[in-house]
XYZ file of C-alpha atoms in Angstrom:
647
model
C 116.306 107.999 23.697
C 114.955 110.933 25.816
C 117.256 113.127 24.900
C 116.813 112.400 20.792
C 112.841 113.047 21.064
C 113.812 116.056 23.460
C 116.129 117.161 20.348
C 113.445 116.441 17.653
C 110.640 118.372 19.743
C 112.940 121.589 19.528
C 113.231 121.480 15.796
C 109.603 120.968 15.480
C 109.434 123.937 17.752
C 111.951 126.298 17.037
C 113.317 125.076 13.172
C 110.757 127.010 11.479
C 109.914 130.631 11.278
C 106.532 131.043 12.762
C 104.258 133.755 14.454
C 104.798 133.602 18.222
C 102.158 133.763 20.981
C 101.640 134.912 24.569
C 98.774 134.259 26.660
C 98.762 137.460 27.850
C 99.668 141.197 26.892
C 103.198 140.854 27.999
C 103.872 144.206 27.004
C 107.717 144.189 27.626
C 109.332 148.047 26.610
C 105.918 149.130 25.729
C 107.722 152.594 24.280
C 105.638 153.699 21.041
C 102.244 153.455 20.017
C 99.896 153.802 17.098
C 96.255 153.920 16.622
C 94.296 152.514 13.326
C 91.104 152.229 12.227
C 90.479 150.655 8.948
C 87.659 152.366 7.211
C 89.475 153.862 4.674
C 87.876 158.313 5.282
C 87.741 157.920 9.051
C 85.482 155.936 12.001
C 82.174 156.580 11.716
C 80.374 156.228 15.137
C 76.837 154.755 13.341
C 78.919 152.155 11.353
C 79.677 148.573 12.814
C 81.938 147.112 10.619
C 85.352 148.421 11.635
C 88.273 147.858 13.723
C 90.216 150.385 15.741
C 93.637 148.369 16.856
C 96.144 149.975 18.728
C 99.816 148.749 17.669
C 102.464 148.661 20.626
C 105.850 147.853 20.806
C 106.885 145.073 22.820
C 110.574 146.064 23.067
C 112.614 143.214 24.928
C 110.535 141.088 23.313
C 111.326 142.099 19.677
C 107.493 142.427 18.610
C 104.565 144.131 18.907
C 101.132 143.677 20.394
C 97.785 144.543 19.614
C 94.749 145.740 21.710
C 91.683 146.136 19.922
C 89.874 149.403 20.787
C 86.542 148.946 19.068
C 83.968 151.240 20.776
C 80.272 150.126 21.434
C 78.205 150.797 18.293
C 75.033 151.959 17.163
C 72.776 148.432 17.097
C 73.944 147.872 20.727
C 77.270 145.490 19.899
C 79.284 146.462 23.409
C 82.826 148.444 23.041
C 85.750 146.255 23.675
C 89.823 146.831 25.068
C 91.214 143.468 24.371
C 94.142 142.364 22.766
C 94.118 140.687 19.519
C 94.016 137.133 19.503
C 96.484 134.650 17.703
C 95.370 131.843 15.119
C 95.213 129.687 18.707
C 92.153 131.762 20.426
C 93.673 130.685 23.616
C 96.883 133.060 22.866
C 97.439 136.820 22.272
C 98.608 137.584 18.724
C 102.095 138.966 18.413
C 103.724 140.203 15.522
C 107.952 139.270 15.504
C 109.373 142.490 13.793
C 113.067 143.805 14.089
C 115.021 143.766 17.428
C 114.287 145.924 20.079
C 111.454 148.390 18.291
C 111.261 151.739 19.532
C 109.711 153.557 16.990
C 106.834 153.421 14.738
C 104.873 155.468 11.602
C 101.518 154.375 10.144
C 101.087 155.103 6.616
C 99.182 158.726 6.168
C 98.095 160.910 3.438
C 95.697 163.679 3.223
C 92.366 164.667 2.033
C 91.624 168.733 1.564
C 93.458 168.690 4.877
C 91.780 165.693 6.377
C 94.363 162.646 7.375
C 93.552 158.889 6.194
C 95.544 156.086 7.488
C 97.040 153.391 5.219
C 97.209 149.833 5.886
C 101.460 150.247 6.249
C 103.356 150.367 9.954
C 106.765 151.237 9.695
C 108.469 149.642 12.774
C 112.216 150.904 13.530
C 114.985 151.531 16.650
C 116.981 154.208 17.218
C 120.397 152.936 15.912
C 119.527 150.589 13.742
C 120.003 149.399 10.090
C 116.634 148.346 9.481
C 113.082 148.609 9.279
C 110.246 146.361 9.242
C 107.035 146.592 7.063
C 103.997 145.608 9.289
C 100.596 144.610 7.553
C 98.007 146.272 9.458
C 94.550 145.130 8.076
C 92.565 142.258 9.832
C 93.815 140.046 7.410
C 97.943 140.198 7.519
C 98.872 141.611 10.771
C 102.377 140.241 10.051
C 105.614 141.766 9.200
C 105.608 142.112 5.242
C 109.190 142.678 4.635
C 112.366 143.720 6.053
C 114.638 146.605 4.856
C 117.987 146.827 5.218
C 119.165 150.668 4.766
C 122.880 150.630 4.870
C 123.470 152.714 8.535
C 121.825 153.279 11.951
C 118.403 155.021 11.624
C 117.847 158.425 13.765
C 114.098 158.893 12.292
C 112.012 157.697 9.732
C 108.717 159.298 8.401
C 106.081 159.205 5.600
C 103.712 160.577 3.140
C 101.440 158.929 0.695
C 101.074 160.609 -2.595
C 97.469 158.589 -3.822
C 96.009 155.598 -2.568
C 97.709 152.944 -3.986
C 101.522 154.300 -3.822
C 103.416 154.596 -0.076
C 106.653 157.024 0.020
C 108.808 156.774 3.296
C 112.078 158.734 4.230
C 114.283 157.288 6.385
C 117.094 159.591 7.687
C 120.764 157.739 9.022
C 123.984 158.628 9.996
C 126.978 156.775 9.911
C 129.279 158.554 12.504
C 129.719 161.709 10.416
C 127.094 162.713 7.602
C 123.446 161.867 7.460
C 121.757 160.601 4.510
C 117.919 161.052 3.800
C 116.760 158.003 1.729
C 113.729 158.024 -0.370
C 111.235 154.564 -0.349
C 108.626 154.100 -2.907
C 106.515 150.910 -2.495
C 103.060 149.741 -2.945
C 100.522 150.621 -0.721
C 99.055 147.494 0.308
C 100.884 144.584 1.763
C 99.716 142.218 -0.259
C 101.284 143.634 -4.117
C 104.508 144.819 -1.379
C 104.649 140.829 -0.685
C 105.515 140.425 -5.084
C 108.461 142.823 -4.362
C 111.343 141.425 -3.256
C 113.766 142.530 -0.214
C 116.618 143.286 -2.671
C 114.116 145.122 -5.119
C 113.652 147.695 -2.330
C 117.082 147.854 -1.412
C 117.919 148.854 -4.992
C 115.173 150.971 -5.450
C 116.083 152.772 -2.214
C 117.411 157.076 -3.488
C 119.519 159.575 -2.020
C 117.514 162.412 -1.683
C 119.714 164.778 0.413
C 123.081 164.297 2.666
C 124.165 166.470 5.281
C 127.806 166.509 6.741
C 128.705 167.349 9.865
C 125.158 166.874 11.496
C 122.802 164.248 12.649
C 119.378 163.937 12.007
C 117.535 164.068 15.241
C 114.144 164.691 14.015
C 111.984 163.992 10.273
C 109.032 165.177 9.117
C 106.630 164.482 5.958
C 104.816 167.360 5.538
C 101.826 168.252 2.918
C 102.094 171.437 0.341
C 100.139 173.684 1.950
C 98.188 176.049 -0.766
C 99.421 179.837 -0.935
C 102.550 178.821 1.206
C 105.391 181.294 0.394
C 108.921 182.547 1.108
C 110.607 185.511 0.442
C 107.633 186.746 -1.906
C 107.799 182.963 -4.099
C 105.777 180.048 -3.538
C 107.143 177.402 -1.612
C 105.802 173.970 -0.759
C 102.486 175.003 -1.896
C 101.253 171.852 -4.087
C 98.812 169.829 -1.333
C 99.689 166.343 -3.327
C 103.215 166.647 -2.634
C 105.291 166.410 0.270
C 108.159 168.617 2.116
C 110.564 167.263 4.578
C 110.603 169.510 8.100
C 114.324 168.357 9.522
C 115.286 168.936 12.565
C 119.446 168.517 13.242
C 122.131 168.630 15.671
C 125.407 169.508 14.960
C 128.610 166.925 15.884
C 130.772 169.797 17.705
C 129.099 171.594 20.596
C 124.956 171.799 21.138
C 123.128 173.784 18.380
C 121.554 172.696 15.828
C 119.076 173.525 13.053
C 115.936 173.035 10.994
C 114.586 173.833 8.003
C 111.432 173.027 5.643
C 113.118 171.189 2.343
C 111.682 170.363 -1.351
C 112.544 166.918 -1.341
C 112.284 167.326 -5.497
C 114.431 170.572 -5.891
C 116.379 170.599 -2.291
C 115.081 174.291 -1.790
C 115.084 175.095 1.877
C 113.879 177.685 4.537
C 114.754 177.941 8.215
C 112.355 177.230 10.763
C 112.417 179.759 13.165
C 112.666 177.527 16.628
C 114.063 179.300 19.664
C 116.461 176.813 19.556
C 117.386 172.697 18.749
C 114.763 170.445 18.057
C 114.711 166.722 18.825
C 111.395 165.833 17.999
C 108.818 167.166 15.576
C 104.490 167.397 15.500
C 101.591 168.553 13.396
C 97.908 168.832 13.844
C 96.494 165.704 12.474
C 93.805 167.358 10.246
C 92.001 170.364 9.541
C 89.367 172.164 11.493
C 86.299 174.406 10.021
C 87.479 178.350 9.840
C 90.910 177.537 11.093
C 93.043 177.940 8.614
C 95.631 177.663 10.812
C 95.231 173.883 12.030
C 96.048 172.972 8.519
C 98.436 170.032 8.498
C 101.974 171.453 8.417
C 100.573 174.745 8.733
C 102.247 174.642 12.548
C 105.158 172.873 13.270
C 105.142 172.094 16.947
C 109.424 171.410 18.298
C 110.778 169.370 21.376
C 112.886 171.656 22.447
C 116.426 170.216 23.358
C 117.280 170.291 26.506
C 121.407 169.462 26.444
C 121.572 173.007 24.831
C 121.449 174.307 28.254
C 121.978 171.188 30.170
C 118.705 171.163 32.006
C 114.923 171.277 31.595
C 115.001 174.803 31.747
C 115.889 175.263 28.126
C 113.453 172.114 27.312
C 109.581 172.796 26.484
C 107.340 172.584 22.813
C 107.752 175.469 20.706
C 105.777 176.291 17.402
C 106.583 177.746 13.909
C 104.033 179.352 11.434
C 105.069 177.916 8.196
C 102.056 179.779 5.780
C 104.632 182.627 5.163
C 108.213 183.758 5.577
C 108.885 186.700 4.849
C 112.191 185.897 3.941
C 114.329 183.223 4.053
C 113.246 181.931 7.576
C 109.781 181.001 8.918
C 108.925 182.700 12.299
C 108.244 181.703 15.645
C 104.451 181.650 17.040
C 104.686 184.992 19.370
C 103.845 182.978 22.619
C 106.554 180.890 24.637
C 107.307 177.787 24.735
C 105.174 175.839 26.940
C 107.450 174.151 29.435
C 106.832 172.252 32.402
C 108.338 171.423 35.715
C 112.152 169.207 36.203
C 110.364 166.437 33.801
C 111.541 166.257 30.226
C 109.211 165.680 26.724
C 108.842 162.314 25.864
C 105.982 162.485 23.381
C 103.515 164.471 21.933
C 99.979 164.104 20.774
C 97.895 166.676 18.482
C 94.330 165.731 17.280
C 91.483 167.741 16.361
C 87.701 166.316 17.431
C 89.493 165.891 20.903
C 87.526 167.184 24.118
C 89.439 167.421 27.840
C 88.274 169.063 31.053
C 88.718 172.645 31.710
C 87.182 174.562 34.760
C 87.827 178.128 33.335
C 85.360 178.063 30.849
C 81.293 177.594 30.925
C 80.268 173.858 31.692
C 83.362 172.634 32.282
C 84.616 171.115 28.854
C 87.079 172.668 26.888
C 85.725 173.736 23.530
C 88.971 174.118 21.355
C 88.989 172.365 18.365
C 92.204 170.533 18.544
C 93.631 169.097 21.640
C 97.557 168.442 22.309
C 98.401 166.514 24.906
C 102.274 165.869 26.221
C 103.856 163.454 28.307
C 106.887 164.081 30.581
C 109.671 162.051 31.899
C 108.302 163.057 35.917
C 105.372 161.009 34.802
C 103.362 164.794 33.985
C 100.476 164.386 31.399
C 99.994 167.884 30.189
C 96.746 169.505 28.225
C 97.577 172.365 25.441
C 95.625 174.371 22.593
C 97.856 174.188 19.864
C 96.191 176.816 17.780
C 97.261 179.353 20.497
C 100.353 177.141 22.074
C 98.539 177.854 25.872
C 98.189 175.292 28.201
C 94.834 173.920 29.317
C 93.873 176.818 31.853
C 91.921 175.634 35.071
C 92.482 178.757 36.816
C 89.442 181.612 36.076
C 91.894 184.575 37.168
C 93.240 186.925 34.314
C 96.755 187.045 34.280
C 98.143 190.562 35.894
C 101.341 192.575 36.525
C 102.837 193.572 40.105
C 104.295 196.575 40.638
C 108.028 197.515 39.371
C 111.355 197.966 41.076
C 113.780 200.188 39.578
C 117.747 199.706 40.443
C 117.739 203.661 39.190
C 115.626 206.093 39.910
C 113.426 206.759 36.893
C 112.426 210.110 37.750
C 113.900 212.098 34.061
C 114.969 209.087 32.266
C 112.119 209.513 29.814
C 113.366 206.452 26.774
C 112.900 203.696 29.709
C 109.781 201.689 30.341
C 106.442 203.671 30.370
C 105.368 204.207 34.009
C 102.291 205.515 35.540
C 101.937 208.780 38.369
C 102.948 206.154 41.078
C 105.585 204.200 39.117
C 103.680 201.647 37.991
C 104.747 199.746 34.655
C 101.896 200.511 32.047
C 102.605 197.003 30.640
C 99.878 194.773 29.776
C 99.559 190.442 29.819
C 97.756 188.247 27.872
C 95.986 185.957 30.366
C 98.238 182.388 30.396
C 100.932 183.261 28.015
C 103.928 183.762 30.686
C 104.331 181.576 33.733
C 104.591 183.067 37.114
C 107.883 184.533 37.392
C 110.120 187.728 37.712
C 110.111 189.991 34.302
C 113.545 191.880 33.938
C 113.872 195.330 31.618
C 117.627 196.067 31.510
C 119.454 198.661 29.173
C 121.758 197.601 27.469
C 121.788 194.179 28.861
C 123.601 190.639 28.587
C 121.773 189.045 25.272
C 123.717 185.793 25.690
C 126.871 184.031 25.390
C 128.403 181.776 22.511
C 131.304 179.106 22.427
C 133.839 179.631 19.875
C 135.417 177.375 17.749
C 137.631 177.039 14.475
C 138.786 180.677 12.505
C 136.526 183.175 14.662
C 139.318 185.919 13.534
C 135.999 188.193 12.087
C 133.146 185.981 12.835
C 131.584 183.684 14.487
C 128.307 180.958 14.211
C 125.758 182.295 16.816
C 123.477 180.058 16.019
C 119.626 180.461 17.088
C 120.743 183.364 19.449
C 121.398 185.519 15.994
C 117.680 185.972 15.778
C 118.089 188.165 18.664
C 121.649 190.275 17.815
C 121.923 193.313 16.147
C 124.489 195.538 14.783
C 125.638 197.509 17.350
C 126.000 195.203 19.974
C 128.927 195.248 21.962
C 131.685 191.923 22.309
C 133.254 190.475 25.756
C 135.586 187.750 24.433
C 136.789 185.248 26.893
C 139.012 181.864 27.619
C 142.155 183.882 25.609
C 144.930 186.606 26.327
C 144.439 190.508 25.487
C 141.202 190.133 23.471
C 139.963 193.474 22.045
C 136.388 194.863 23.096
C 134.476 194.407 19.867
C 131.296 195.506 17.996
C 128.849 193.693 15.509
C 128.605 194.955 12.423
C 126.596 192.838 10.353
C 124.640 189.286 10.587
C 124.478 186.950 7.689
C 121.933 184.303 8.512
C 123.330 182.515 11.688
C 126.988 184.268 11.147
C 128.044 187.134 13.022
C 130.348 189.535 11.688
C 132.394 191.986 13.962
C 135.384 194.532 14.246
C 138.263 195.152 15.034
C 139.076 191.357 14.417
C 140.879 189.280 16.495
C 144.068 186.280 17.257
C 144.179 185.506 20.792
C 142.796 182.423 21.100
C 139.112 183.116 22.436
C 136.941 180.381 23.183
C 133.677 182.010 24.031
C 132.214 185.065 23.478
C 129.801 187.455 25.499
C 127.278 189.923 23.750
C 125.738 193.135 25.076
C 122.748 195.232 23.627
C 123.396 198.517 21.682
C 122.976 199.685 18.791
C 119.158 200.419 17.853
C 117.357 197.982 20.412
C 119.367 198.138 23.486
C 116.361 196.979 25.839
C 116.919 193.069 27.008
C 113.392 191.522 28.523
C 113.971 188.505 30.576
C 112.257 186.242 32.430
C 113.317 184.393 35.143
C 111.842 181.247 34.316
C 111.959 181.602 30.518
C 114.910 183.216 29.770
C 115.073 185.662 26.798
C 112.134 186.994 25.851
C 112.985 189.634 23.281
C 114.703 192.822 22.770
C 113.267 196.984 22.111
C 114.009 200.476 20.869
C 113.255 203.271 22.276
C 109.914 205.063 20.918
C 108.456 201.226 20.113
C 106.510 199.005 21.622
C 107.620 195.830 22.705
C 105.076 192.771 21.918
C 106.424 189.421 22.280
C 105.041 186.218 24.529
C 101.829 188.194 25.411
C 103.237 190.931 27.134
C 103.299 194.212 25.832
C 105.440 197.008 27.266
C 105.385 200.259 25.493
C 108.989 202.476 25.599
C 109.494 206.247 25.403
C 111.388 208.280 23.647
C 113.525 211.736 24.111
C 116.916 211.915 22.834
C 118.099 214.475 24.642
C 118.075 212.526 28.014
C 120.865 211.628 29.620
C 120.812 207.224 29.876
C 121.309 205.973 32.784
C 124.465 203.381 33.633
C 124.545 200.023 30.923
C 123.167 197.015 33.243
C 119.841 199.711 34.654
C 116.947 197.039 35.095
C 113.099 197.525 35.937
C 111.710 194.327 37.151
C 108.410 193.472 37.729
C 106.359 190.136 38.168
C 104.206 188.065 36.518
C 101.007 186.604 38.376
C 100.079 184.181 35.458
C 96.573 183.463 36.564
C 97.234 179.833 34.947
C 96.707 176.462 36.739
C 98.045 174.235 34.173
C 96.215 171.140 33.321
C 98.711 168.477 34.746
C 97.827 165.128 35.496
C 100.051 161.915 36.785
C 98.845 158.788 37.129
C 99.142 157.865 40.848
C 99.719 153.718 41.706
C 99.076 154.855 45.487
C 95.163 155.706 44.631
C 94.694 152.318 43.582
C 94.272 148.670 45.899
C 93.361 145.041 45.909
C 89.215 146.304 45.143
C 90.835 147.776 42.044
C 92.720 144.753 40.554
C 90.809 144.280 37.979
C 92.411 147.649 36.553
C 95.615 145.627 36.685
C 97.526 149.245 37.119
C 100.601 148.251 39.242
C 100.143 148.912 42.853
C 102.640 150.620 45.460
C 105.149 150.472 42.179
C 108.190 151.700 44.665
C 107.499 155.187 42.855
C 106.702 158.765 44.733
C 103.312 160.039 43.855
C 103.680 158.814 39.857
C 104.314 156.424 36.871
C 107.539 157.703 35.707
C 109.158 157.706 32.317
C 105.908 157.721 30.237
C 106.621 156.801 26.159
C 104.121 157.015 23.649
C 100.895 159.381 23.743
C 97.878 158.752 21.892
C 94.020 160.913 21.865
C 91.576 158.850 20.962
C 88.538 160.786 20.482
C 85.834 158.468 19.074
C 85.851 156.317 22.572
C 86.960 159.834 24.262
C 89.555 158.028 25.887
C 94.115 159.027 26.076
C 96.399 156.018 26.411
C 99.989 156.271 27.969
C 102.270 153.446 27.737
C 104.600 153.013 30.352
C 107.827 150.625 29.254
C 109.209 150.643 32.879
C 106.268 148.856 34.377
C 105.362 147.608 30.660
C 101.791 149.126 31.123
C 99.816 150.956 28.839
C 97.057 153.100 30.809
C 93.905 154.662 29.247
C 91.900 157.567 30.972
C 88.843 159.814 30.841
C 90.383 163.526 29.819
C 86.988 164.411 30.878
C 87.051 163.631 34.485
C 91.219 164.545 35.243
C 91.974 167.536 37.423
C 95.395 168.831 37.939
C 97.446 166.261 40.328
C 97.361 162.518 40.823
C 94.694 160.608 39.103
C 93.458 157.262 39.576
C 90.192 155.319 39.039
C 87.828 157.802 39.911
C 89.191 159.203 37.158
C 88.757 156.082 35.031
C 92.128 154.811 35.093
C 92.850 151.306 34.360
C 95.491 149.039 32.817
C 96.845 146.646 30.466
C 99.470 144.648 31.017
């Protein structure tokens, strides 16, 4: 008899489909995050009636959680950080979605360059064949529906063309070509509950396939007025979207991306210093900065398996208002890169303010704020608009004094040097990192792996950017390979002669031809190559060149180094679990977490700049921690600089 009521009770309880409750957080893989406030133009801090929720995923739990983030208002109501509660007051709400979420996108469009939300979260994992449709207004916070798309997801994005019509891409790859599906579907979840799952299926379109490559980053980007390439306009209607893409090819590390017409598959390269696996824009635009535009600058995660180490890893940016021909270049500043940790996320929003000792009273007065989180557990501050990290260090950036492996005296075409031998090189304070700068003539550019018919030519991938013709060819791994010389460069294809049939399998290139100056950095590798009689300006140095043709050059390899004193003290932060005890509980930060100095492995980043506050959630100790960017220094953080927890 027992064990028939015991049977009956777990129908009753588990039979049905139902909305499932925890009487706590429970975040459990808390690895993405997104912020929404429904007041449909943006909070405003004298209005009361609006809620600011914060989605999370709950990964090994298969759901997300909500904590709502309303601040205090106006007539005195006090600000809350609480999750949601379920229909059962007693319980926290959670919302069942696909298994094992890991990524999410909140529906977005724009207003003359100002971003609204939509009341759509798109919820999906890495690998999946799914997606879920989350309802995000007070009233539904419920999956909606769930997509089926045919092949494992790499990255899914979005871009709302009026108010009443959402459009999502979602890009998968099913072991050899990736597919770019187009979504259209209403807007709010209540007319998307009168479709039905196989109406979207069907209604699901092919917008562009790629073989050969995977997908590794997508996104929706808004026309951007007066955009053009090559002399044309390109992308330049605001009320429709472009697709940045960001891929990896199947053989070997590089990859590629490009801006693409979604409606006419027009494309042009974005000019990355090398693979992308993730992809940012500034969330809306600022007052006599054209350039924080949305999509204006693309900001890349740099990949770091091209090299195999964090070395190669770092955020680069790409100036998409003009190309002048068929690619869109690089911001002229490096990469900013950090220490052994690798990107996890990024976060760019203007309105934001954080700390920052170098400048008058203490608060940093740029207009938009990034922020990045790194696998070491680093939080790290950045200026997008000038891609420079967060300086607390007053000093100016400077130049020490050169060392020549030739004597310079008579070799006139070399770097310009003062009575006493002193480069007469100038720095942009912050833009290089302390390290050793490296001027060699005719210099090792870089080195490629071969593959397939390289009999005349080869891919060089992102490393064509920097070749010319001229340059000189080392081929290695075969037997009797001819020295060779470039002779002409066909977007990333180089073409060279005499050609060759013995079996190469990498290839080394030397500078000649017209710029045969390499500038290195030891911590930043290639930074750019000159002519004689120019001046080289790249990554805020400047070094100008002489010129005399008669002068005898010295020996190929000749270097002038010099370093770099970058005058920089990066705005770093890590949230320490040491600075906190038992007086602190209340925080409910983990204590003495078995972890050196740091939270490690931080996912999701978000700025919140109405409560003034940045949350990081942590899936390894399934914590999401908000703190004051007003009161963090550089080093370990903790509640003095209002750090706390939830859990």
């Amino acid at each position: 008899m027992i064990r028939r009521l015991l049977a009956a009770t777990a129908v009753l309880l588990f039979g049905c489909p139902q909305n499932t409750t925890s009487a706590a957080n429970a975040f459990v893989g808390a690895n993405a995050m997104v912020l929404v406030d429904l007041l449909d133009g943006g909070v405003r801090e004298t209005d009361d009636n609006f809620n600011r929720f914060l989605f999370v995923t709950s990964t090994n739990t298969n759901e997300l959680r909500v904590l709502d983030l309303k601040p205090a208002s106006a007539t005195g109501t006090a600000a809350t950080k609480e999750p949601l509660r379920a229909p059962n007051p007693l319980e926290t709400l959670s919302i069942p979605v696909i298994d094992r979420p890991t990524g999410l996108s909140l529906d977005t469009r724009y207003e003359a360059g100002i971003r609204k939300k939509g009341s759509l979260l798109y919820v999906i994992r890495q690998g999946g064949a799914e997606l879920s449709v989350v309802g995000v207004e007070p009233s539904e916070l419920r999956e909606v529906r769930r997509i089926p798309v045919g092949a494992p997801v790499t990255a899914v994005t979005n871009l709302m063309p009026d108010t009443s019509t959402s459009r999502v891409w979602i890009a998968t790859f099913d072991g050899s070509r990736s597919t770019v599906l187009e979504l259209t579907l209403p807007a709010s979840a209540r007319d998307l509950r009168q479709r039905s799952t196989a109406q979207l299926v069907s209604s699901l379109t092919v917008r562009l396939q790629i073989q050969g490559e995977a997908i590794s980053a997508l996104l929706a980007v808004p026309g951007l007025e007066n955009r053009t390439a090559g002399g044309r306009p390109f992308c330049n209607d605001p009320s429709k979207a472009c697709l940045a893409i960001a891929t990896r090819r199947l053989a070997g590390v590089d990859g590629s991306a490009s801006l693409v017409d979604p409606s006419t598959l027009s494309s042009v390269a974005l000019g990355f210093p090398g693979p992308i696996r993730g992809l940012s824009m500034i969330d809306s635009k600022v007052d006599d900065r054209p350039e924080s535009s949305p999509g204006a600058l693309l900001f890349g995660v740099l990949d770091e398996e091209a090299c195999g180490s964090s070395t190669c890893g770092g955020l680069a940016a790409v100036d998409t208002r003009t190309a002048a021909s068929s690619r869109f270049p690089a911001v002229d500043q490096q990469p900013i890169r950090g220490g052994a940790g690798l990107v996890r996320s990024v976060s760019i929003v203007a309105g934001a303010q954080v700390r920052n000792l170098s400048v008058d009273g203490g608060i940093d007065a740029a207009p938009v704020v990034g922020l990045i989180s790194r696998s070491n557990g680093e939080l790290s501050f950045f200026d997008p608009l000038t891609l420079k990290s967060i300086d607390l260090d007053p000093a100016q950036s400077s130049l020490g004094e050169g060392t020549w492996s030739v004597d310079p005296t008579g070799w006139l075409e070399g770097p310009r040097v003062s009575s006493g031998r002193q480069l007469t090189a100038t720095i942009r304070d912050g833009a290089l990192r302390s390290q050793t700068i490296s001027v060699t003539w005719q210099g090792e550019v870089g080195a490629v792996a071969l593959s397939g018919d390289v009999s005349s030519s080869f891919v060089a991938g992102t490393l064509a950017r920097h070749l010319t013709s001229g340059d000189a060819l080392t081929f290695t791994g075969g037997a009797g390979c001819p020295a060779a010389t470039i002779t002409g460069i066909v977007g990333d294809v180089v073409q060279f002669t005499p050609s060759i049939g013995c079996g190469a399998t990498g290839v080394q290139v030397r500078a000649g031809g017209s710029r045969p100056y390499v500038i290195r950095g030891a911590l930043d590798g290639l930074l750019g190559r000159a002519a004689s009689g120019t001046t080289f300006q790249a990554a805020g140095l400047v070094i100008p060149f002489g010129t005399a043709a008669d002068t005898q050059p010295p020996a190929a390899g000749a270097s002038w180094t010099f370093d770099v004193l970058s005058g920089t003290t990066p705005l770093t932060s890590v949230i320490d679990p040491n600075l906190f005890s038992t007086s602190t509980t209340t925080t409910t930060c983990p204590l003495n977490v078995n972890v050196v100095g740091a939270l490690q492995l931080p996912g999701g980043v978000v700025f919140e700049p109405l409560r003034g506050r940045v949350l990081v959630a942590f899936p390894s100790t399934n914590v999401v921690a908000e703190f004051d960017p007003l009161r963090v220094g550089a080093g370990p953080i903790g509640p003095n600089e209002g750090v706390i927890c939830h859990r």
